[in-house]
Each structure stands twice: as structure tokens, then as C-alpha cells.
């Protein structure tokens, strides 16, 4: 588990949270298709089959990231 995401992570998280699935796919398509990026890129395009439940993101001190869903 990461201990630090750097100073620009809040901006990246904000962009990804505000993006549609198509926009996220285009952004992530720039990176090597391994791990979680590969899993996301391989999801079927049918929105009914995509898990849209909110994901909780927390810092190592337990405080939620800006824009992340509360859990």
C-alpha cells in the first residue's frame, strides 16, 4: 500500500472522479496495460455490467481524499 501519492495526487483524483468512463479510458489508455489499469481497460462497455459503487480512498492518517466518497 502506498504511503505517499505526492503533491499532485489530489488534482489527479479530482480529474478522474469528474471524468466519464470514456474519458477515464482515454486517459488510462496512455499507460501500460497491467494490473488495475488492465482490469479497468478490459471491463465491458455496457454500463449495466460496470461496478459503479463508490470507492473509498483514505490517507495513511485515515482522512478521506478530497472528492472521494465517504464510507
Short mmCIF file of C-alpha atoms in Angstrom, two decimals:
data_model
loop_
_atom_site.label_atom_id
_atom_site.label_comp_id
_atom_site.label_asym_id
_atom_site.label_seq_id
_atom_site.Cartn_x
_atom_site.Cartn_y
_atom_site.Cartn_z
CA UNK A 1 0.00 0.00 0.00
CA UNK A 2 1.34 3.40 -0.91
CA UNK A 3 2.45 5.69 1.89
CA UNK A 4 2.59 8.84 -0.26
CA UNK A 5 0.99 9.93 -3.52
CA UNK A 6 2.86 13.19 -3.97
CA UNK A 7 1.60 16.73 -4.08
CA UNK A 8 -0.25 16.42 -7.41
CA UNK A 9 -2.42 13.44 -6.43
CA UNK A 10 -5.40 15.50 -5.24
CA UNK A 11 -5.64 17.10 -8.69
CA UNK A 12 -5.36 13.72 -10.45
CA UNK A 13 -8.05 12.26 -8.18
CA UNK A 14 -10.32 15.24 -8.84
CA UNK A 15 -9.97 14.85 -12.63
CA UNK A 16 -10.59 11.10 -12.51
CA UNK A 17 -13.64 11.49 -10.23
CA UNK A 18 -15.13 14.07 -12.60
CA UNK A 19 -14.45 12.01 -15.75
CA UNK A 20 -16.91 9.81 -17.59
CA UNK A 21 -15.96 6.18 -18.23
CA UNK A 22 -14.98 7.08 -21.79
CA UNK A 23 -12.75 9.95 -20.61
CA UNK A 24 -11.12 7.73 -17.97
CA UNK A 25 -10.49 5.01 -20.55
CA UNK A 26 -8.82 7.54 -22.87
CA UNK A 27 -6.63 8.89 -20.02
CA UNK A 28 -5.62 5.43 -18.76
CA UNK A 29 -5.03 4.21 -22.31
CA UNK A 30 -1.77 6.18 -22.31
CA UNK A 31 -0.27 3.79 -19.74
CA UNK A 32 0.94 0.19 -19.88
CA UNK A 33 -1.95 -2.25 -19.67
CA UNK A 34 -1.00 -4.10 -16.48
CA UNK A 35 -2.56 -4.60 -13.04
CA UNK A 36 -5.57 -2.46 -12.19
CA UNK A 37 -5.27 -0.40 -15.38
CA UNK A 38 -5.55 -3.59 -17.44
CA UNK A 39 -8.52 -4.77 -15.35
CA UNK A 40 -10.29 -1.43 -15.89
CA UNK A 41 -9.49 -1.28 -19.60
CA UNK A 42 -10.83 -4.83 -20.07
CA UNK A 43 -14.22 -4.06 -18.49
CA UNK A 44 -17.11 -4.44 -20.93
CA UNK A 45 -18.51 -1.16 -22.26
CA UNK A 46 -22.06 -1.97 -21.06
CA UNK A 47 -22.66 0.38 -18.07
CA UNK A 48 -25.02 -2.21 -16.56
CA UNK A 49 -22.03 -4.54 -16.17
CA UNK A 50 -19.63 -1.99 -14.68
CA UNK A 51 -19.32 -1.72 -10.91
CA UNK A 52 -20.32 1.89 -10.19
CA UNK A 53 -20.29 1.66 -6.39
CA UNK A 54 -18.23 4.48 -4.87
CA UNK A 55 -14.69 3.65 -3.81
CA UNK A 56 -13.40 4.99 -0.52
CA UNK A 57 -9.89 6.46 -0.70
CA UNK A 58 -8.12 7.33 2.53
CA UNK A 59 -4.74 8.70 3.50
CA UNK A 60 -2.47 6.84 5.90
CA UNK A 61 -3.84 9.00 8.72
CA UNK A 62 -7.42 7.91 7.95
CA UNK A 63 -8.63 11.18 6.44
CA UNK A 64 -10.51 10.81 3.14
CA UNK A 65 -9.09 12.24 -0.08
CA UNK A 66 -10.88 15.31 -1.46
CA UNK A 67 -13.68 14.20 -3.78
CA UNK A 68 -13.68 10.58 -2.57
CA UNK A 69 -16.95 9.03 -1.43
CA UNK A 70 -17.47 8.79 2.30
CA UNK A 71 -17.51 5.25 3.64
#
